Amino acid sequence: MRFFLAWLGLLALTSFAQARSLAELVFAVRPLPPYMEPTSNGYRGAHIDIMQTLAKRLGVNLRLQECPTLRCLRMLEEGSVDVSMGFAREPSREAYLYFVQPPYASPTRTLFYLRQNEVRPLATLSELNSFRVGLVRGVFYTDALAKIPEHQRDYAPDMESNFRKLVAGRVDVVPAGINVGTRVVEKLSLAADVKLAELSLVVNTERHISLSRLSPWYAQRGLLEREFTAMLATGQVAAILARYEDGQHSTRPGAPSGQ
């Protein structure tokens, strides 16, 4: 009976996804500056520009569906949205996500942000175990960070919430990709309140568009990949990323010597 009910549920989800039209591409977005960022005029950011360009090449409408990280993942699993960006490729997600080839960017460095008045050193991963670490719920972290004891973790729905908790003293350290951390510090005007630890990591994770395996676009993934490959070949993707990653951030906390 359980198997039958599970089969009915899967059939319903598949039928729902197939019922949606290929006339639009539904993009699951959540706050991840400078890639996806809510403004008074809607979302903006590098990932938004990339997907708008791809949708234009495909001749379809791009529809943004806002959701917190965990909800975005559930919607991708259900096939109620088509694509997202910024999710790491890891085995548990391969069952319901197809990671569009080729990757659109190389790994970036993860920095560790401390309060300005923090006196404890943080230069090694072993020292991290004495800090309360602010993490984003639903985000896959590298194996090195996955070893942080559970009682030392504190989860928030997004990166901005973690930085606010850091300044308020509710967490001691926030790991963030260099572009994300720089933008959040700038957006929240925290340059005088936080500083960078000596510790940093390069996470060996390439960045991909993630496509729901229950999306009607999954059957057309070859078309998606051809158009996206053309965008990469003409330098469109690199130009968009450079505009947001390199050109918009002038305010950041000082790095420790030797960083």
PDB file of C-alpha atoms in Angstrom:
ATOM      1  CA  MET A   1       0.000   0.000   0.000  1.00  0.00           C
ATOM      2  CA  ARG A   2       2.818   2.407   0.866  1.00  0.00           C
ATOM      3  CA  PHE A   3       4.477   1.660  -2.456  1.00  0.00           C
ATOM      4  CA  PHE A   4       1.207   2.306  -4.296  1.00  0.00           C
ATOM      5  CA  LEU A   5       0.683   5.657  -2.527  1.00  0.00           C
ATOM      6  CA  ALA A   6       4.270   6.666  -3.218  1.00  0.00           C
ATOM      7  CA  TRP A   7       3.789   5.741  -6.879  1.00  0.00           C
ATOM      8  CA  LEU A   8       0.599   7.832  -7.046  1.00  0.00           C
ATOM      9  CA  GLY A   9       2.437  10.780  -5.498  1.00  0.00           C
ATOM     10  CA  LEU A  10       5.257  10.528  -8.018  1.00  0.00           C
ATOM     11  CA  LEU A  11       2.780  10.224 -10.872  1.00  0.00           C
ATOM     12  CA  ALA A  12       0.942  13.337  -9.684  1.00  0.00           C
ATOM     13  CA  LEU A  13       4.158  15.353  -9.456  1.00  0.00           C
ATOM     14  CA  THR A  14       5.284  14.181 -12.884  1.00  0.00           C
ATOM     15  CA  SER A  15       1.917  15.043 -14.428  1.00  0.00           C
ATOM     16  CA  PHE A  16       1.986  18.469 -12.780  1.00  0.00           C
ATOM     17  CA  ALA A  17       5.431  19.216 -14.177  1.00  0.00           C
ATOM     18  CA  GLN A  18       4.548  18.000 -17.660  1.00  0.00           C
ATOM     19  CA  ALA A  19       1.384  20.106 -17.656  1.00  0.00           C
ATOM     20  CA  ARG A  20       3.447  23.264 -17.464  1.00  0.00           C
ATOM     21  CA  SER A  21       4.344  24.843 -20.779  1.00  0.00           C
ATOM     22  CA  LEU A  22       7.736  25.117 -22.417  1.00  0.00           C
ATOM     23  CA  ALA A  23       6.727  28.693 -23.238  1.00  0.00           C
ATOM     24  CA  GLU A  24       8.298  29.778 -19.941  1.00  0.00           C
ATOM     25  CA  LEU A  25      11.232  28.943 -17.750  1.00  0.00           C
ATOM     26  CA  VAL A  26      10.478  29.118 -14.010  1.00  0.00           C
ATOM     27  CA  PHE A  27      13.524  30.174 -12.020  1.00  0.00           C
ATOM     28  CA  ALA A  28      13.627  29.564  -8.251  1.00  0.00           C
ATOM     29  CA  VAL A  29      15.335  32.540  -6.594  1.00  0.00           C
ATOM     30  CA  ARG A  30      16.325  33.253  -3.010  1.00  0.00           C
ATOM     31  CA  PRO A  31      18.499  35.978  -1.456  1.00  0.00           C
ATOM     32  CA  LEU A  32      22.117  35.350  -2.444  1.00  0.00           C
ATOM     33  CA  PRO A  33      23.777  38.706  -3.178  1.00  0.00           C
ATOM     34  CA  PRO A  34      25.319  39.670  -5.557  1.00  0.00           C
ATOM     35  CA  TYR A  35      23.780  36.850  -7.609  1.00  0.00           C
ATOM     36  CA  MET A  36      20.124  37.035  -6.569  1.00  0.00           C
ATOM     37  CA  GLU A  37      19.087  40.056  -4.554  1.00  0.00           C
ATOM     38  CA  PRO A  38      15.636  41.522  -3.776  1.00  0.00           C
ATOM     39  CA  THR A  39      15.216  45.241  -4.464  1.00  0.00           C
ATOM     40  CA  SER A  40      12.270  47.643  -4.579  1.00  0.00           C
ATOM     41  CA  ASN A  41      11.991  46.849  -8.291  1.00  0.00           C
ATOM     42  CA  GLY A  42      12.219  43.065  -7.968  1.00  0.00           C
ATOM     43  CA  TYR A  43      15.190  40.728  -7.981  1.00  0.00           C
ATOM     44  CA  ARG A  44      18.483  41.710  -9.579  1.00  0.00           C
ATOM     45  CA  GLY A  45      21.925  40.126  -9.728  1.00  0.00           C
ATOM     46  CA  ALA A  46      24.329  38.088 -11.836  1.00  0.00           C
ATOM     47  CA  HIS A  47      22.200  34.926 -11.854  1.00  0.00           C
ATOM     48  CA  ILE A  48      19.111  36.913 -12.823  1.00  0.00           C
ATOM     49  CA  ASP A  49      20.948  38.481 -15.785  1.00  0.00           C
ATOM     50  CA  ILE A  50      22.351  35.104 -16.865  1.00  0.00           C
ATOM     51  CA  MET A  51      18.954  33.410 -16.821  1.00  0.00           C
ATOM     52  CA  GLN A  52      17.242  36.339 -18.551  1.00  0.00           C
ATOM     53  CA  THR A  53      19.821  36.115 -21.333  1.00  0.00           C
ATOM     54  CA  LEU A  54      19.349  32.356 -21.623  1.00  0.00           C
ATOM     55  CA  ALA A  55      15.548  32.663 -21.708  1.00  0.00           C
ATOM     56  CA  LYS A  56      15.828  35.279 -24.461  1.00  0.00           C
ATOM     57  CA  ARG A  57      18.021  32.939 -26.511  1.00  0.00           C
ATOM     58  CA  LEU A  58      15.424  30.191 -26.029  1.00  0.00           C
ATOM     59  CA  GLY A  59      12.609  32.562 -27.007  1.00  0.00           C
ATOM     60  CA  VAL A  60      10.660  31.967 -23.797  1.00  0.00           C
ATOM     61  CA  ASN A  61       9.468  34.009 -20.821  1.00  0.00           C
ATOM     62  CA  LEU A  62      11.488  33.859 -17.605  1.00  0.00           C
ATOM     63  CA  ARG A  63       9.310  33.735 -14.485  1.00  0.00           C
ATOM     64  CA  LEU A  64      10.915  34.265 -11.087  1.00  0.00           C
ATOM     65  CA  GLN A  65       9.638  32.235  -8.140  1.00  0.00           C
ATOM     66  CA  GLU A  66      10.911  33.524  -4.805  1.00  0.00           C
ATOM     67  CA  CYS A  67      11.488  30.929  -2.081  1.00  0.00           C
ATOM     68  CA  PRO A  68      13.746  30.325   0.930  1.00  0.00           C
ATOM     69  CA  THR A  69      16.611  27.897   0.293  1.00  0.00           C
ATOM     70  CA  LEU A  70      14.937  24.723   1.595  1.00  0.00           C
ATOM     71  CA  ARG A  71      11.652  25.529  -0.143  1.00  0.00           C
ATOM     72  CA  CYS A  72      13.487  26.183  -3.431  1.00  0.00           C
ATOM     73  CA  LEU A  73      15.059  22.739  -3.177  1.00  0.00           C
ATOM     74  CA  ARG A  74      11.686  21.097  -2.457  1.00  0.00           C
ATOM     75  CA  MET A  75      10.107  22.877  -5.437  1.00  0.00           C
ATOM     76  CA  LEU A  76      12.929  21.673  -7.675  1.00  0.00           C
ATOM     77  CA  GLU A  77      12.428  18.156  -6.356  1.00  0.00           C
ATOM     78  CA  GLU A  78       8.682  18.367  -7.060  1.00  0.00           C
ATOM     79  CA  GLY A  79       9.158  19.904 -10.505  1.00  0.00           C
ATOM     80  CA  SER A  80       7.010  22.951  -9.676  1.00  0.00           C
ATOM     81  CA  VAL A  81       9.947  25.139 -10.783  1.00  0.00           C
ATOM     82  CA  ASP A  82      12.407  24.423 -13.564  1.00  0.00           C
ATOM     83  CA  VAL A  83      15.821  25.774 -12.664  1.00  0.00           C
ATOM     84  CA  SER A  84      17.913  27.508 -10.060  1.00  0.00           C
ATOM     85  CA  MET A  85      21.524  28.579  -9.608  1.00  0.00           C
ATOM     86  CA  GLY A  86      23.946  28.618  -6.707  1.00  0.00           C
ATOM     87  CA  PHE A  87      23.320  25.080  -5.437  1.00  0.00           C
ATOM     88  CA  ALA A  88      26.381  22.879  -5.008  1.00  0.00           C
ATOM     89  CA  ARG A  89      26.526  19.620  -6.900  1.00  0.00           C
ATOM     90  CA  GLU A  90      26.547  16.743  -4.414  1.00  0.00           C
ATOM     91  CA  PRO A  91      25.259  13.151  -4.431  1.00  0.00           C
ATOM     92  CA  SER A  92      21.991  13.570  -2.505  1.00  0.00           C
ATOM     93  CA  ARG A  93      20.837  16.207  -5.002  1.00  0.00           C
ATOM     94  CA  GLU A  94      21.718  14.239  -8.127  1.00  0.00           C
ATOM     95  CA  ALA A  95      18.529  12.171  -7.688  1.00  0.00           C
ATOM     96  CA  TYR A  96      16.296  15.132  -8.488  1.00  0.00           C
ATOM     97  CA  LEU A  97      18.616  17.739 -10.016  1.00  0.00           C
ATOM     98  CA  TYR A  98      20.434  17.671 -13.330  1.00  0.00           C
ATOM     99  CA  PHE A  99      23.469  19.956 -13.313  1.00  0.00           C
ATOM    100  CA  VAL A 100      23.645  21.639 -16.685  1.00  0.00           C
ATOM    101  CA  GLN A 101      26.959  21.273 -18.489  1.00  0.00           C
ATOM    102  CA  PRO A 102      29.344  22.935 -18.736  1.00  0.00           C
ATOM    103  CA  PRO A 103      29.799  24.693 -15.377  1.00  0.00           C
ATOM    104  CA  TYR A 104      29.574  28.460 -15.616  1.00  0.00           C
ATOM    105  CA  ALA A 105      32.337  29.359 -13.151  1.00  0.00           C
ATOM    106  CA  SER A 106      35.199  27.965 -11.128  1.00  0.00           C
ATOM    107  CA  PRO A 107      35.196  27.593  -7.334  1.00  0.00           C
ATOM    108  CA  THR A 108      35.601  30.741  -5.259  1.00  0.00           C
ATOM    109  CA  ARG A 109      37.294  31.341  -1.926  1.00  0.00           C
ATOM    110  CA  THR A 110      35.306  31.053   1.304  1.00  0.00           C
ATOM    111  CA  LEU A 111      36.175  33.677   3.922  1.00  0.00           C
ATOM    112  CA  PHE A 112      35.370  33.638   7.634  1.00  0.00           C
ATOM    113  CA  TYR A 113      33.906  36.801   9.151  1.00  0.00           C
ATOM    114  CA  LEU A 114      34.324  37.684  12.838  1.00  0.00           C
ATOM    115  CA  ARG A 115      33.068  40.559  14.967  1.00  0.00           C
ATOM    116  CA  GLN A 116      35.515  43.446  15.044  1.00  0.00           C
ATOM    117  CA  ASN A 117      36.141  42.981  18.786  1.00  0.00           C
ATOM    118  CA  GLU A 118      36.820  39.226  18.566  1.00  0.00           C
ATOM    119  CA  VAL A 119      40.205  38.426  20.169  1.00  0.00           C
ATOM    120  CA  ARG A 120      40.346  34.668  19.643  1.00  0.00           C
ATOM    121  CA  PRO A 121      42.524  33.573  16.704  1.00  0.00           C
ATOM    122  CA  LEU A 122      40.940  31.710  13.799  1.00  0.00           C
ATOM    123  CA  ALA A 123      43.657  30.464  11.476  1.00  0.00           C
ATOM    124  CA  THR A 124      42.944  26.724  11.303  1.00  0.00           C
ATOM    125  CA  LEU A 125      39.898  24.507  10.956  1.00  0.00           C
ATOM    126  CA  SER A 126      40.560  22.954  14.368  1.00  0.00           C
ATOM    127  CA  GLU A 127      40.228  26.396  15.984  1.00  0.00           C
ATOM    128  CA  LEU A 128      36.818  26.776  14.334  1.00  0.00           C
ATOM    129  CA  ASN A 129      35.395  24.222  16.771  1.00  0.00           C
ATOM    130  CA  SER A 130      35.541  26.758  19.608  1.00  0.00           C
ATOM    131  CA  PHE A 131      33.296  29.230  17.736  1.00  0.00           C
ATOM    132  CA  ARG A 132      29.543  29.262  17.265  1.00  0.00           C
ATOM    133  CA  VAL A 133      29.193  29.172  13.476  1.00  0.00           C
ATOM    134  CA  GLY A 134      26.380  30.838  11.529  1.00  0.00           C
ATOM    135  CA  LEU A 135      25.264  28.679   8.597  1.00  0.00           C
ATOM    136  CA  VAL A 136      22.448  28.949   6.052  1.00  0.00           C
ATOM    137  CA  ARG A 137      19.787  26.263   6.343  1.00  0.00           C
ATOM    138  CA  GLY A 138      19.717  24.011   3.273  1.00  0.00           C
ATOM    139  CA  VAL A 139      23.147  25.015   1.967  1.00  0.00           C
ATOM    140  CA  PHE A 140      25.619  22.209   1.285  1.00  0.00           C
ATOM    141  CA  TYR A 141      28.957  22.916   2.946  1.00  0.00           C
ATOM    142  CA  THR A 142      32.309  21.389   2.124  1.00  0.00           C
ATOM    143  CA  ASP A 143      33.381  18.302   4.086  1.00  0.00           C
ATOM    144  CA  ALA A 144      35.730  20.445   6.166  1.00  0.00           C
ATOM    145  CA  LEU A 145      32.832  22.556   7.461  1.00  0.00           C
ATOM    146  CA  ALA A 146      30.544  19.556   7.787  1.00  0.00           C
ATOM    147  CA  LYS A 147      32.781  18.402  10.657  1.00  0.00           C
ATOM    148  CA  ILE A 148      31.750  21.350  12.834  1.00  0.00           C
ATOM    149  CA  PRO A 149      30.045  19.848  15.925  1.00  0.00           C
ATOM    150  CA  GLU A 150      26.268  20.158  15.772  1.00  0.00           C
ATOM    151  CA  HIS A 151      26.099  22.086  19.049  1.00  0.00           C
ATOM    152  CA  GLN A 152      28.406  24.725  17.535  1.00  0.00           C
ATOM    153  CA  ARG A 153      26.108  25.365  14.540  1.00  0.00           C
ATOM    154  CA  ASP A 154      23.421  27.999  14.296  1.00  0.00           C
ATOM    155  CA  TYR A 155      21.197  28.054  11.203  1.00  0.00           C
ATOM    156  CA  ALA A 156      19.523  31.032   9.528  1.00  0.00           C
ATOM    157  CA  PRO A 157      17.354  31.264   6.383  1.00  0.00           C
ATOM    158  CA  ASP A 158      19.827  33.442   4.472  1.00  0.00           C
ATOM    159  CA  MET A 159      23.267  35.050   4.636  1.00  0.00           C
ATOM    160  CA  GLU A 160      22.073  38.521   5.628  1.00  0.00           C
ATOM    161  CA  SER A 161      20.400  37.066   8.726  1.00  0.00           C
ATOM    162  CA  ASN A 162      23.669  35.379   9.677  1.00  0.00           C
ATOM    163  CA  PHE A 163      25.616  38.633   9.462  1.00  0.00           C
ATOM    164  CA  ARG A 164      23.034  40.414  11.597  1.00  0.00           C
ATOM    165  CA  LYS A 165      23.344  37.636  14.185  1.00  0.00           C
ATOM    166  CA  LEU A 166      27.121  37.952  14.066  1.00  0.00           C
ATOM    167  CA  VAL A 167      27.032  41.677  14.861  1.00  0.00           C
ATOM    168  CA  ALA A 168      24.439  41.064  17.600  1.00  0.00           C
ATOM    169  CA  GLY A 169      26.705  38.457  19.227  1.00  0.00           C
ATOM    170  CA  ARG A 170      24.387  35.511  18.603  1.00  0.00           C
ATOM    171  CA  VAL A 171      27.024  33.718  16.499  1.00  0.00           C
ATOM    172  CA  ASP A 172      30.823  34.110  16.515  1.00  0.00           C
ATOM    173  CA  VAL A 173      31.786  33.490  12.893  1.00  0.00           C
ATOM    174  CA  VAL A 174      30.092  33.407   9.489  1.00  0.00           C
ATOM    175  CA  PRO A 175      31.669  31.574   6.530  1.00  0.00           C
ATOM    176  CA  ALA A 176      30.744  33.145   3.186  1.00  0.00           C
ATOM    177  CA  GLY A 177      31.948  33.016  -0.396  1.00  0.00           C
ATOM    178  CA  ILE A 178      34.112  36.049  -1.082  1.00  0.00           C
ATOM    179  CA  ASN A 179      31.617  37.692  -3.446  1.00  0.00           C
ATOM    180  CA  VAL A 180      28.601  36.987  -1.253  1.00  0.00           C
ATOM    181  CA  GLY A 181      30.304  38.143   1.942  1.00  0.00           C
ATOM    182  CA  THR A 182      31.659  41.309   0.341  1.00  0.00           C
ATOM    183  CA  ARG A 183      28.248  42.272  -0.996  1.00  0.00           C
ATOM    184  CA  VAL A 184      26.397  41.568   2.272  1.00  0.00           C
ATOM    185  CA  VAL A 185      28.918  43.589   4.290  1.00  0.00           C
ATOM    186  CA  GLU A 186      28.508  46.465   1.843  1.00  0.00           C
ATOM    187  CA  LYS A 187      24.717  46.235   1.726  1.00  0.00           C
ATOM    188  CA  LEU A 188      24.311  46.169   5.516  1.00  0.00           C
ATOM    189  CA  SER A 189      27.092  48.756   6.117  1.00  0.00           C
ATOM    190  CA  LEU A 190      29.044  46.413   8.385  1.00  0.00           C
ATOM    191  CA  ALA A 191      32.628  47.195   7.363  1.00  0.00           C
ATOM    192  CA  ALA A 192      33.345  48.774  10.769  1.00  0.00           C
ATOM    193  CA  ASP A 193      31.644  45.954  12.688  1.00  0.00           C
ATOM    194  CA  VAL A 194      33.234  42.825  11.217  1.00  0.00           C
ATOM    195  CA  LYS A 195      36.667  41.638  10.195  1.00  0.00           C
ATOM    196  CA  LEU A 196      38.168  38.720   8.299  1.00  0.00           C
ATOM    197  CA  ALA A 197      39.752  35.767  10.065  1.00  0.00           C
ATOM    198  CA  GLU A 198      43.089  34.466   8.867  1.00  0.00           C
ATOM    199  CA  LEU A 199      41.391  31.200   7.892  1.00  0.00           C
ATOM    200  CA  SER A 200      40.052  30.873   4.351  1.00  0.00           C
ATOM    201  CA  LEU A 201      39.230  27.936   2.077  1.00  0.00           C
ATOM    202  CA  VAL A 202      38.817  27.289  -1.617  1.00  0.00           C
ATOM    203  CA  VAL A 203      35.834  24.955  -1.933  1.00  0.00           C
ATOM    204  CA  ASN A 204      36.390  22.557  -4.828  1.00  0.00           C
ATOM    205  CA  THR A 205      32.900  22.990  -6.271  1.00  0.00           C
ATOM    206  CA  GLU A 206      32.229  24.205  -9.801  1.00  0.00           C
ATOM    207  CA  ARG A 207      29.082  26.258 -10.321  1.00  0.00           C
ATOM    208  CA  HIS A 208      26.220  24.990 -12.496  1.00  0.00           C
ATOM    209  CA  ILE A 209      22.648  25.771 -13.470  1.00  0.00           C
ATOM    210  CA  SER A 210      20.548  23.156 -11.650  1.00  0.00           C
ATOM    211  CA  LEU A 211      17.581  21.729 -13.579  1.00  0.00           C
ATOM    212  CA  SER A 212      14.729  19.785 -11.988  1.00  0.00           C
ATOM    213  CA  ARG A 213      14.518  16.250 -13.356  1.00  0.00           C
ATOM    214  CA  LEU A 214      10.711  16.580 -13.228  1.00  0.00           C
ATOM    215  CA  SER A 215      10.691  19.806 -15.212  1.00  0.00           C
ATOM    216  CA  PRO A 216       9.328  19.658 -18.770  1.00  0.00           C
ATOM    217  CA  TRP A 217      12.649  21.256 -19.702  1.00  0.00           C
ATOM    218  CA  TYR A 218      14.522  18.142 -18.581  1.00  0.00           C
ATOM    219  CA  ALA A 219      13.584  16.445 -21.873  1.00  0.00           C
ATOM    220  CA  GLN A 220      14.991  19.530 -23.622  1.00  0.00           C
ATOM    221  CA  ARG A 221      18.196  19.688 -21.585  1.00  0.00           C
ATOM    222  CA  GLY A 222      20.269  19.275 -24.743  1.00  0.00           C
ATOM    223  CA  LEU A 223      18.788  22.512 -26.085  1.00  0.00           C
ATOM    224  CA  LEU A 224      19.444  24.280 -22.778  1.00  0.00           C
ATOM    225  CA  GLU A 225      23.043  23.108 -22.808  1.00  0.00           C
ATOM    226  CA  ARG A 226      23.644  24.138 -26.425  1.00  0.00           C
ATOM    227  CA  GLU A 227      22.348  27.662 -25.843  1.00  0.00           C
ATOM    228  CA  PHE A 228      24.184  28.015 -22.554  1.00  0.00           C
ATOM    229  CA  THR A 229      27.421  26.739 -24.115  1.00  0.00           C
ATOM    230  CA  ALA A 230      27.040  29.400 -26.800  1.00  0.00           C
ATOM    231  CA  MET A 231      26.637  32.060 -24.084  1.00  0.00           C
ATOM    232  CA  LEU A 232      29.837  30.857 -22.431  1.00  0.00           C
ATOM    233  CA  ALA A 233      31.724  30.758 -25.749  1.00  0.00           C
ATOM    234  CA  THR A 234      30.813  34.346 -26.612  1.00  0.00           C
ATOM    235  CA  GLY A 235      31.870  35.604 -23.174  1.00  0.00           C
ATOM    236  CA  GLN A 236      28.371  36.715 -22.121  1.00  0.00           C
ATOM    237  CA  VAL A 237      28.403  34.783 -18.860  1.00  0.00           C
ATOM    238  CA  ALA A 238      31.913  35.905 -17.903  1.00  0.00           C
ATOM    239  CA  ALA A 239      31.003  39.531 -18.600  1.00  0.00           C
ATOM    240  CA  ILE A 240      27.891  39.328 -16.400  1.00  0.00           C
ATOM    241  CA  LEU A 241      29.781  37.699 -13.528  1.00  0.00           C
ATOM    242  CA  ALA A 242      32.602  40.249 -13.761  1.00  0.00           C
ATOM    243  CA  ARG A 243      30.106  43.097 -13.589  1.00  0.00           C
ATOM    244  CA  TYR A 244      28.723  41.861 -10.277  1.00  0.00           C
ATOM    245  CA  GLU A 245      31.739  40.124  -8.740  1.00  0.00           C
ATOM    246  CA  ASP A 246      34.478  42.598  -9.582  1.00  0.00           C
ATOM    247  CA  GLY A 247      32.999  45.998 -10.258  1.00  0.00           C
ATOM    248  CA  GLN A 248      30.438  46.808  -7.576  1.00  0.00           C
ATOM    249  CA  HIS A 249      32.080  46.284  -4.204  1.00  0.00           C
ATOM    250  CA  SER A 250      34.294  49.001  -2.759  1.00  0.00           C
ATOM    251  CA  THR A 251      33.592  48.465   0.951  1.00  0.00           C
ATOM    252  CA  ARG A 252      34.951  45.450   2.806  1.00  0.00           C
ATOM    253  CA  PRO A 253      36.527  44.751   6.185  1.00  0.00           C
ATOM    254  CA  GLY A 254      40.281  44.725   6.345  1.00  0.00           C
ATOM    255  CA  ALA A 255      42.000  41.429   5.670  1.00  0.00           C
ATOM    256  CA  PRO A 256      44.564  40.097   8.152  1.00  0.00           C
ATOM    257  CA  SER A 257      48.231  40.334   7.226  1.00  0.00           C
ATOM    258  CA  GLY A 258      49.313  37.537   4.887  1.00  0.00           C
ATOM    259  CA  GLN A 259      45.781  36.985   3.563  1.00  0.00           C
TER     260      GLN A 259
END
